[in-house]
PDB file of C-alpha atoms in Angstrom:
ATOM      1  CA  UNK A   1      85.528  55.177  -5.153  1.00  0.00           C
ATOM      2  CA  UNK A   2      87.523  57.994  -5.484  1.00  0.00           C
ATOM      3  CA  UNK A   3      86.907  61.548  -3.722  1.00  0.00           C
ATOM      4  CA  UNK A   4      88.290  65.211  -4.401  1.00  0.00           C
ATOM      5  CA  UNK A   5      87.341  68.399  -3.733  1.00  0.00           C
ATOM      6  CA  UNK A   6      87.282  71.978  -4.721  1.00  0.00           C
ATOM      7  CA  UNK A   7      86.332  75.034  -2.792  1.00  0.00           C
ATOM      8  CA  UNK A   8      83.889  77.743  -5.323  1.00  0.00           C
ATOM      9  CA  UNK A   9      82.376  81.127  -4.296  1.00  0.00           C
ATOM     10  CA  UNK A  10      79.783  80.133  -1.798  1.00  0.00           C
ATOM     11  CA  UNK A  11      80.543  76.579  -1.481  1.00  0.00           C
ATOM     12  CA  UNK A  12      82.523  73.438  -1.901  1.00  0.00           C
ATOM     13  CA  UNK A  13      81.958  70.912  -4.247  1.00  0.00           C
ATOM     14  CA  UNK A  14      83.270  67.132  -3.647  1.00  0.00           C
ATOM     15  CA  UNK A  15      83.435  64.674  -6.570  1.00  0.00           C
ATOM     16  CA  UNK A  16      82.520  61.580  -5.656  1.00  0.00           C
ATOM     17  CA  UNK A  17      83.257  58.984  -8.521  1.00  0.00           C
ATOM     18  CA  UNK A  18      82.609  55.037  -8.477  1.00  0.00           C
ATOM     19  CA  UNK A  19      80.020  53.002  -6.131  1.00  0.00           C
ATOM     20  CA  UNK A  20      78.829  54.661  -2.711  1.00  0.00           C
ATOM     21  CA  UNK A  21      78.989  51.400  -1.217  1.00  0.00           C
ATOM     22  CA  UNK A  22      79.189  50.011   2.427  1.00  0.00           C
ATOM     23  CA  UNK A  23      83.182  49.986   1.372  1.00  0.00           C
ATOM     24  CA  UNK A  24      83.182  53.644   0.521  1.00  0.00           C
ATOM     25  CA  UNK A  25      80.552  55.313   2.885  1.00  0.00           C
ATOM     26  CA  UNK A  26      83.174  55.707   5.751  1.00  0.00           C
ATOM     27  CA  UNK A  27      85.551  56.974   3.471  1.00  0.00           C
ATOM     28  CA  UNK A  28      83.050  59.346   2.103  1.00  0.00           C
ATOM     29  CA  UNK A  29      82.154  60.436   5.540  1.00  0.00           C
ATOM     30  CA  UNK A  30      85.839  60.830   6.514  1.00  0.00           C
ATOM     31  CA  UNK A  31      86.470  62.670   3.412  1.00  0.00           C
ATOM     32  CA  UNK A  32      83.159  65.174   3.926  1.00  0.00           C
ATOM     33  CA  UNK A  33      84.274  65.882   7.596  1.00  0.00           C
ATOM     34  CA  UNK A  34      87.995  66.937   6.297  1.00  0.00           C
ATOM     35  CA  UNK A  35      86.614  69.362   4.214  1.00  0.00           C
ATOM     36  CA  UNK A  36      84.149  70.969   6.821  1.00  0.00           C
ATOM     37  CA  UNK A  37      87.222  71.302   9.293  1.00  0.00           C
ATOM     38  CA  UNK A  38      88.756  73.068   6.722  1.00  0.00           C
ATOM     39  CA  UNK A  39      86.530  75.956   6.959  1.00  0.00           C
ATOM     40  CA  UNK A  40      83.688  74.656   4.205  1.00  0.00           C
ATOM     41  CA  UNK A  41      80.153  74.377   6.087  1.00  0.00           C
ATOM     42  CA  UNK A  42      78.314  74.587   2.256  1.00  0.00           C
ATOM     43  CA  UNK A  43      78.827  71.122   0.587  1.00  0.00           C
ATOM     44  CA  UNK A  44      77.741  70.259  -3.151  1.00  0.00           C
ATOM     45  CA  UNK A  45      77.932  66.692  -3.011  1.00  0.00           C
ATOM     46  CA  UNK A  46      79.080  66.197  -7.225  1.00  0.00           C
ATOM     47  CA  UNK A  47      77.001  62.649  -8.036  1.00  0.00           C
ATOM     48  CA  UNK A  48      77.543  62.889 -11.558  1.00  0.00           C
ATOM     49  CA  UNK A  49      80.041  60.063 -11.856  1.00  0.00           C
ATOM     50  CA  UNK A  50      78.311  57.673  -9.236  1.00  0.00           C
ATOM     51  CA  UNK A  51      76.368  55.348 -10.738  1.00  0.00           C
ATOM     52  CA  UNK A  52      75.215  53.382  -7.966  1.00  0.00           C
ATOM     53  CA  UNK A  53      74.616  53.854  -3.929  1.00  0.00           C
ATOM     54  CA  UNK A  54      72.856  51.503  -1.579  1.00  0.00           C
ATOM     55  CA  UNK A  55      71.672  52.273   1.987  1.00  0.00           C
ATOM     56  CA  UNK A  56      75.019  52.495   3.316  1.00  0.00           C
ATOM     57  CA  UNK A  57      75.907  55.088   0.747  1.00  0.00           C
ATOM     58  CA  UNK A  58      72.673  57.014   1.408  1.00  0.00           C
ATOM     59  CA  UNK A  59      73.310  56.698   5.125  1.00  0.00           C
ATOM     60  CA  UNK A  60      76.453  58.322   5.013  1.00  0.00           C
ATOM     61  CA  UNK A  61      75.144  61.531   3.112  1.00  0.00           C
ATOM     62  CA  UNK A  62      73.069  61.681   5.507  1.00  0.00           C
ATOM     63  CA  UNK A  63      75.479  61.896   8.305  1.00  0.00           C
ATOM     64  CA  UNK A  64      77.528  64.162   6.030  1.00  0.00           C
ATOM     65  CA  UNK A  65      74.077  66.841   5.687  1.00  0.00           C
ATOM     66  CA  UNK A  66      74.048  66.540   9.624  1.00  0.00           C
ATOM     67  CA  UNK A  67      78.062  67.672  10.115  1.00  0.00           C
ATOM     68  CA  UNK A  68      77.344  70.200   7.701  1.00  0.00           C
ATOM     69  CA  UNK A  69      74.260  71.351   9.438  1.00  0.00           C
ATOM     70  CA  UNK A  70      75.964  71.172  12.876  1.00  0.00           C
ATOM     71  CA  UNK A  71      78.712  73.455  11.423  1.00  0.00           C
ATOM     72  CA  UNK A  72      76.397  76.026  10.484  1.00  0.00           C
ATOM     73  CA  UNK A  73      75.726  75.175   7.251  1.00  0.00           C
ATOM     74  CA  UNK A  74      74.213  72.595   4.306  1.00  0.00           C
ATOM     75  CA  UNK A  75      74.775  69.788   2.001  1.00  0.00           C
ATOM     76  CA  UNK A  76      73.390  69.327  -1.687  1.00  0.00           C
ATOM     77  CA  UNK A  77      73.218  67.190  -4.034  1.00  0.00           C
ATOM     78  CA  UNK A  78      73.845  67.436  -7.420  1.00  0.00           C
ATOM     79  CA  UNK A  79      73.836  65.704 -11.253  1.00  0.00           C
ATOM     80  CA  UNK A  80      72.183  62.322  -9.617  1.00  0.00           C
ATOM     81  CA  UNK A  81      71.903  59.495 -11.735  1.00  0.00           C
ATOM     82  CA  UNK A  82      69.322  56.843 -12.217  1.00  0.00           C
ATOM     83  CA  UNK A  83      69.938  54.358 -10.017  1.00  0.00           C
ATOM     84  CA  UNK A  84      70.781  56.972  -6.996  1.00  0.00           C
ATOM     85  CA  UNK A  85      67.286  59.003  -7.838  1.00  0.00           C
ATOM     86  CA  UNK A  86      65.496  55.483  -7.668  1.00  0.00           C
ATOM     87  CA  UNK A  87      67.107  54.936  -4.037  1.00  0.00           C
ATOM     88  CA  UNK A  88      66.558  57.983  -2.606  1.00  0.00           C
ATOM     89  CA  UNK A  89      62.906  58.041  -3.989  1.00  0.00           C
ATOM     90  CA  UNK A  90      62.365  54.403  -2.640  1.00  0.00           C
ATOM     91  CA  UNK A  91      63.440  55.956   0.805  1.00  0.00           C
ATOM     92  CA  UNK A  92      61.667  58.861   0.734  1.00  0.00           C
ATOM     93  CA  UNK A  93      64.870  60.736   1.266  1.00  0.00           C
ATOM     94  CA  UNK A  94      64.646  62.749  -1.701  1.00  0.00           C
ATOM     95  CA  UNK A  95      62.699  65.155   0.397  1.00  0.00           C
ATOM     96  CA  UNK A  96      65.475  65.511   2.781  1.00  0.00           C
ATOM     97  CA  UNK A  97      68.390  65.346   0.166  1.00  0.00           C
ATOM     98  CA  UNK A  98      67.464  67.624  -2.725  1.00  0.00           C
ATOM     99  CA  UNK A  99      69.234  66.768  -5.892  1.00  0.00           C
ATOM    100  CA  UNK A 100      70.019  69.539  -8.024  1.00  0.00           C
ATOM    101  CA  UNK A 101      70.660  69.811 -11.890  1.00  0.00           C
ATOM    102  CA  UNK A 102      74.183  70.852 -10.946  1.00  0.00           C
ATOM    103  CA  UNK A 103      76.239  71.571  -8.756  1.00  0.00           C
ATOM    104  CA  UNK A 104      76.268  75.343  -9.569  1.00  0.00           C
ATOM    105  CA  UNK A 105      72.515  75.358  -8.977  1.00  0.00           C
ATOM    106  CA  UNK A 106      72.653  73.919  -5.481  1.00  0.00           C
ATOM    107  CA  UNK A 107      73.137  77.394  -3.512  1.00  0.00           C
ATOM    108  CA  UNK A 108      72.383  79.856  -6.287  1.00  0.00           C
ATOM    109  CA  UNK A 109      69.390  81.012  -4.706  1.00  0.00           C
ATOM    110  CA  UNK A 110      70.897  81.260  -1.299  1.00  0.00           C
TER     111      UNK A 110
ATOM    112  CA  UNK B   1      61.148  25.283 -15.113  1.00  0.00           C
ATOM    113  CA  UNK B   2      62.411  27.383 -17.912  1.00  0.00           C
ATOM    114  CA  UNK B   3      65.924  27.823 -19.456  1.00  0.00           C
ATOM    115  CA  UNK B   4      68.491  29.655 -17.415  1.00  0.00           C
ATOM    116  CA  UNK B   5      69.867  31.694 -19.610  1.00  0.00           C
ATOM    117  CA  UNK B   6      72.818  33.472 -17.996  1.00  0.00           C
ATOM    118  CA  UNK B   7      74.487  32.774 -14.363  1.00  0.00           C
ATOM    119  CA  UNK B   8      76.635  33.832 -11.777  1.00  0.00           C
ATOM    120  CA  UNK B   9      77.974  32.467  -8.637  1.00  0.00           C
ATOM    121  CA  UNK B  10      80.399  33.168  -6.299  1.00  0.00           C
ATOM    122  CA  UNK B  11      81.808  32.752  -2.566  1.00  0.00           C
ATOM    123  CA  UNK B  12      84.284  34.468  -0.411  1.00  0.00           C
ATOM    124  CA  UNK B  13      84.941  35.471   2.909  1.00  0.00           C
ATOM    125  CA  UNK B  14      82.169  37.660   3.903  1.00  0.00           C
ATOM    126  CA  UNK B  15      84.213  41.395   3.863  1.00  0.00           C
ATOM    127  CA  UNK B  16      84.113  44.315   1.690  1.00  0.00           C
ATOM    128  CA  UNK B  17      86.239  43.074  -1.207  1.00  0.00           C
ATOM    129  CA  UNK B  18      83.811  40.285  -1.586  1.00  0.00           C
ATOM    130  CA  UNK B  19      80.558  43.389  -2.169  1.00  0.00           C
ATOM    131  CA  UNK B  20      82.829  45.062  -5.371  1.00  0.00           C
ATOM    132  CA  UNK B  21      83.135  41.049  -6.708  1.00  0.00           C
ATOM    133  CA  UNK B  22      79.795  40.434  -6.743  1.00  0.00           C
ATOM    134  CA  UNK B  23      79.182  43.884  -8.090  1.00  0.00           C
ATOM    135  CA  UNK B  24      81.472  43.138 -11.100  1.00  0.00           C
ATOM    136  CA  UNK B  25      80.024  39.908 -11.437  1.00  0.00           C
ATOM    137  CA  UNK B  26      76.264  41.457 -11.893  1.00  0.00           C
ATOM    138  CA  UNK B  27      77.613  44.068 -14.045  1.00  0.00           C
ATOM    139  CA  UNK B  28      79.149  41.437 -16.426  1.00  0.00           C
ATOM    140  CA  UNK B  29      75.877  39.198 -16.343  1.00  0.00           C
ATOM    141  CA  UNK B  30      73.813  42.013 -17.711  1.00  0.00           C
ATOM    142  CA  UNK B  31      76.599  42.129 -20.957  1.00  0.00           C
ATOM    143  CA  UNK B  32      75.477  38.558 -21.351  1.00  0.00           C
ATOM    144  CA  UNK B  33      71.644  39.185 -21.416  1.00  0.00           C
ATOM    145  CA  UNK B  34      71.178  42.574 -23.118  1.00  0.00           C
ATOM    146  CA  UNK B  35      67.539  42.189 -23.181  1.00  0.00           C
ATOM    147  CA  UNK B  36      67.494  42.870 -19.476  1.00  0.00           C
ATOM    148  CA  UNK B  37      65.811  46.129 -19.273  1.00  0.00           C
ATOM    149  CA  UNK B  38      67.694  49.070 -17.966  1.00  0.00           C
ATOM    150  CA  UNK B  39      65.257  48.998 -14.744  1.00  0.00           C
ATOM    151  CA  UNK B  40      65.081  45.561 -14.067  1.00  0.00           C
ATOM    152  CA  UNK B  41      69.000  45.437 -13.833  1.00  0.00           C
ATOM    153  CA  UNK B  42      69.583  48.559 -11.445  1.00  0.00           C
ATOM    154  CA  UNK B  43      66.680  47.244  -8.778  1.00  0.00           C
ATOM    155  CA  UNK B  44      67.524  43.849  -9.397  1.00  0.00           C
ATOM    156  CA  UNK B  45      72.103  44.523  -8.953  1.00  0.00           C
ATOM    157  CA  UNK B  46      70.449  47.196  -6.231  1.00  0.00           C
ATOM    158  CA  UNK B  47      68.471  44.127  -4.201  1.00  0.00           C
ATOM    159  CA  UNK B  48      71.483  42.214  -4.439  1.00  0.00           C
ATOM    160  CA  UNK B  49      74.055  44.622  -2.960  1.00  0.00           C
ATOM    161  CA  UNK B  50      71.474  45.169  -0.174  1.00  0.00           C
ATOM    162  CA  UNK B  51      71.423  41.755   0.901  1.00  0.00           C
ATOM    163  CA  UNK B  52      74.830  40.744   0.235  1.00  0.00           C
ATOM    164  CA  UNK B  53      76.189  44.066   1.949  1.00  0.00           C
ATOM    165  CA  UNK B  54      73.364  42.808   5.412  1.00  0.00           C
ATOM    166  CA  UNK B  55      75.513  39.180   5.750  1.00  0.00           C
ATOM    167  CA  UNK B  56      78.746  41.379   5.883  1.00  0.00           C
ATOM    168  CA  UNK B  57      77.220  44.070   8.035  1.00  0.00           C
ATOM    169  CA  UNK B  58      75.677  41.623  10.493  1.00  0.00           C
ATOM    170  CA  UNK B  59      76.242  38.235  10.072  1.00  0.00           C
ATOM    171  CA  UNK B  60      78.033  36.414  12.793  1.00  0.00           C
ATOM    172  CA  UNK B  61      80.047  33.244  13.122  1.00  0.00           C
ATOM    173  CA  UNK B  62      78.294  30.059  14.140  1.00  0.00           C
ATOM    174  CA  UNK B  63      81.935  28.592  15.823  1.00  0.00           C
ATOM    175  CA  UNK B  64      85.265  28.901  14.932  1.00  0.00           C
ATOM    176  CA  UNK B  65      84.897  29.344  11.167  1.00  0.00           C
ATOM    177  CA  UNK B  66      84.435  32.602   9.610  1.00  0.00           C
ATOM    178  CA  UNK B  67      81.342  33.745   7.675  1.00  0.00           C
ATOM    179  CA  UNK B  68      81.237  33.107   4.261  1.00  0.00           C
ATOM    180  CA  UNK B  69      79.210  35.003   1.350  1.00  0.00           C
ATOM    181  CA  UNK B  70      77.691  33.367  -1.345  1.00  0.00           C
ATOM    182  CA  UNK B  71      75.722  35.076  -4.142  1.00  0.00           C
ATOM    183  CA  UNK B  72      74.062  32.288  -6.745  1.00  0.00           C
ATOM    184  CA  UNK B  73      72.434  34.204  -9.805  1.00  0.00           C
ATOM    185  CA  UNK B  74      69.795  32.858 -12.419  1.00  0.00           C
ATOM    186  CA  UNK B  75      68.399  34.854 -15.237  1.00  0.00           C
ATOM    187  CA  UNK B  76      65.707  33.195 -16.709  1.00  0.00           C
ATOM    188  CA  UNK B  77      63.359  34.290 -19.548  1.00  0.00           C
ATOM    189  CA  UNK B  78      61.192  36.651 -17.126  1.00  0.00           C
ATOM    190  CA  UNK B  79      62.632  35.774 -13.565  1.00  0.00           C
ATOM    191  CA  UNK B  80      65.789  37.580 -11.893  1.00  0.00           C
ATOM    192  CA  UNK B  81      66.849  35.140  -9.477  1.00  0.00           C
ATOM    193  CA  UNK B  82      69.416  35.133  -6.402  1.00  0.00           C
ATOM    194  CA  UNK B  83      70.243  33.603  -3.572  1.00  0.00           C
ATOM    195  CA  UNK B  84      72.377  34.972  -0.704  1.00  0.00           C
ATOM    196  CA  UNK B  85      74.213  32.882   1.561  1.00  0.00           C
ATOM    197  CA  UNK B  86      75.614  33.290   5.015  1.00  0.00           C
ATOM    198  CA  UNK B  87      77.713  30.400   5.385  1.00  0.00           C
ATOM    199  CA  UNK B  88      79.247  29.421   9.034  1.00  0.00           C
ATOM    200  CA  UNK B  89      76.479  31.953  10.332  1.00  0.00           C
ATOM    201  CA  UNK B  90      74.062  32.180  13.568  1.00  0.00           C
ATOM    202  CA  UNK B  91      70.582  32.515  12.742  1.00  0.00           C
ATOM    203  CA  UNK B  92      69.794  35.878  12.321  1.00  0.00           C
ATOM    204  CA  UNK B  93      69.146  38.154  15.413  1.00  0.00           C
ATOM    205  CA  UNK B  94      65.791  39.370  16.323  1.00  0.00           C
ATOM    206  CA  UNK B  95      62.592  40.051  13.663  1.00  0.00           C
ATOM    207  CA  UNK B  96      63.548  40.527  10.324  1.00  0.00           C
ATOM    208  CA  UNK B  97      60.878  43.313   9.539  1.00  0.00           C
ATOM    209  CA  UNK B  98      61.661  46.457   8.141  1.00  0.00           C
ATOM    210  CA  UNK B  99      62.850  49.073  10.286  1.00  0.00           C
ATOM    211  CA  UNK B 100      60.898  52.795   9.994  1.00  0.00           C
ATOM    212  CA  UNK B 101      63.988  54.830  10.482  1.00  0.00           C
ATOM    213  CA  UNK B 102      63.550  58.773  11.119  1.00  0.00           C
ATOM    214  CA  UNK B 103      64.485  61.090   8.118  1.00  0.00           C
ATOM    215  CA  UNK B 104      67.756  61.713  10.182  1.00  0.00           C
ATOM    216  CA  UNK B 105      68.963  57.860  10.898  1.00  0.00           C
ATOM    217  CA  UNK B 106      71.888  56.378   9.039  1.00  0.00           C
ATOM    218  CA  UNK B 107      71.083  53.365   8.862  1.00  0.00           C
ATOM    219  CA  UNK B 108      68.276  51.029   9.411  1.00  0.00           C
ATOM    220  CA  UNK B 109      66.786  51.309   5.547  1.00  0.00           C
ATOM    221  CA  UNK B 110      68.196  48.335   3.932  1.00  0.00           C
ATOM    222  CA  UNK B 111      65.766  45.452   4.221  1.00  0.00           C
ATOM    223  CA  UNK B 112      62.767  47.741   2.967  1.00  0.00           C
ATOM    224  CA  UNK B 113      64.531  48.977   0.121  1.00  0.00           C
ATOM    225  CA  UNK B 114      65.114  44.967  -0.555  1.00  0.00           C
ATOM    226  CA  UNK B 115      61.497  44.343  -0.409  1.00  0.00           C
ATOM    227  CA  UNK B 116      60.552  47.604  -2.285  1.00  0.00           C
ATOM    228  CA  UNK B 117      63.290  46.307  -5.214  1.00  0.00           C
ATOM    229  CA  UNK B 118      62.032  42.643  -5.818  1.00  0.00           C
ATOM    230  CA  UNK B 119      59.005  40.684  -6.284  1.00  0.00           C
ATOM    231  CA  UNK B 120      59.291  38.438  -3.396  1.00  0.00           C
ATOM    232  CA  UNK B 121      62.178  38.342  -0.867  1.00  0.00           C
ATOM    233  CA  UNK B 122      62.343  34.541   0.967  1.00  0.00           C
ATOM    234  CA  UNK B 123      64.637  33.017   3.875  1.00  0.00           C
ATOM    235  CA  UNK B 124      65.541  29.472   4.846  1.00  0.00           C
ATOM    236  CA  UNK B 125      68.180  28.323   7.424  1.00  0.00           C
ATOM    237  CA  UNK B 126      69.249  25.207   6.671  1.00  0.00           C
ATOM    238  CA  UNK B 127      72.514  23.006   7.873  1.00  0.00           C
ATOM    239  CA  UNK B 128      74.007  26.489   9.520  1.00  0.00           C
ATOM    240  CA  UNK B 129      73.564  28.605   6.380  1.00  0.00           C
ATOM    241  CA  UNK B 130      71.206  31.429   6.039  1.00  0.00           C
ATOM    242  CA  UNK B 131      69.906  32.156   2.527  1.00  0.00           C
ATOM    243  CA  UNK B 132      68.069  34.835   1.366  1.00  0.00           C
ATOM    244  CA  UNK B 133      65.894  34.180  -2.068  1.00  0.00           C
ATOM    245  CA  UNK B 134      65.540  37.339  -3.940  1.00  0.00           C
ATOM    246  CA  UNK B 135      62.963  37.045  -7.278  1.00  0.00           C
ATOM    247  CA  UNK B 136      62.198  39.625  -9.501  1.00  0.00           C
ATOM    248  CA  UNK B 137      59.551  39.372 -12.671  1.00  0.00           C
ATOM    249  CA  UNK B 138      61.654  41.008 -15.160  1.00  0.00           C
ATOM    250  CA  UNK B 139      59.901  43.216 -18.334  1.00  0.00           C
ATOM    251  CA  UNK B 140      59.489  41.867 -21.748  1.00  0.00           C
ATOM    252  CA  UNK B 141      59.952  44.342 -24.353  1.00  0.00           C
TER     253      UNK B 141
END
């Protein structure tokens, strides 16, 4: 899975592109915690190009939507796809992670 | 029985590298049998990841040999099947019941998403392996 980032307006958006698998949730963790100690505490999580995540992937947004709560801020999601919806509906944990048409959308009614 | 009409198998060291094989291998299954349907593949490749991801999460070593992962597929006319091994493995620790996990745990969510996914979710231990059977009805068009 690859990661990058880019810092908007009002928030950051990270790209997350590939599996969100029990091989790439730390890295996705490690990756989200860089970019809230570089002074980003309003995440878009990008899920457009991840087209799958198991619990370990889910698990580790979660942890990421805690950092970025502890910092003062939040964590969206955006652009999920099929498989991820079906997951986080399965878990309930679409109520907690709310998916967003786009990333732009996320905070535009902060 | 009826025909199996597409397969799978494989068996590795049970580490990370082994989760993207078996990965690959389900995506390339599904090229084979097109008449899959879209959800039966994603809850079916979903279950499968789940389980396979638990034996290299938690399994440990019986003795001095490592665990091993193996991850038998079947597609039959209307049956997903699969069966995950732990080879070299103790029996598993504790119940295996779902845990309820609070909205803020990281983990903890796997083996109800696994029973959630499939039609019926089955374990034997047998000669120091443990083996999860995974089954799944699949759609007809």
């Amino acid at each position: 899975m690859e990661f990058s980032y880019e810092v908007k307006d009002s928030y950051a958006e990270v790209k997350a592109e590939g599996r969100l698998n029990m091989v790439s949730a730390p890295k996705l963790r490690e990756f989200v915690t860089g970019v809230i100690a570089n002074g980003s505490n309003r995440i878009v999580v990008n899920l457009e190009n991840t087209a799958f995540m198991d619990s370990s992937g889910l698990g580790a947004l979660i942890g990421c939507l805690k950092a970025a709560r502890q910092a003062g801020g939040d964590l969206r999601i955006a652009a999920v796809q099929p498989q991820v919806k079906m997951v986080l509906q399965l878990t309930s944990m679409d109520k907690v992670l709310t998916a967003y048409g786009s990333a732009e959308e996320a905070f535009s009614n902060d | 029985m009826t025909e199996v009409l597409a397969s799978r198998s494989f068996r590795g060291l049970a580490a990370g590298d082994a989760i993207e094989s078996v990965h690959n291998d389900l995506d390339s299954l599904w090229l084979d049998v097109p008449f899959v349907q879209d959800m039966d593949q994603m809850t079916f490749t979903t279950a499968v990841i789940e389980s396979a991801s638990n034996i290299v999460q938690h399994a440990e070593p019986a003795g001095q040999e490592p665990v091993e992962l193996g991850v038998d597929i079947e597609v039959r006319p209307t049956l997903l099947q699969a069966r995950v091994s732990a080879y070299h493995a103790k029996p598993p620790f504790g119940p295996m019941e779902p845990a309820r996990p609070g909205e803020e745990a990281e983990s903890g969510r796997g083996l109800a998403l696994i029973q959630a996914l499939v039609t019926t979710v089955t374990f034997e231990r047998q000669d120091g392996t443990n083996t999860w059977v995974l089954s799944r009805t699949s759609q007809q068009d």
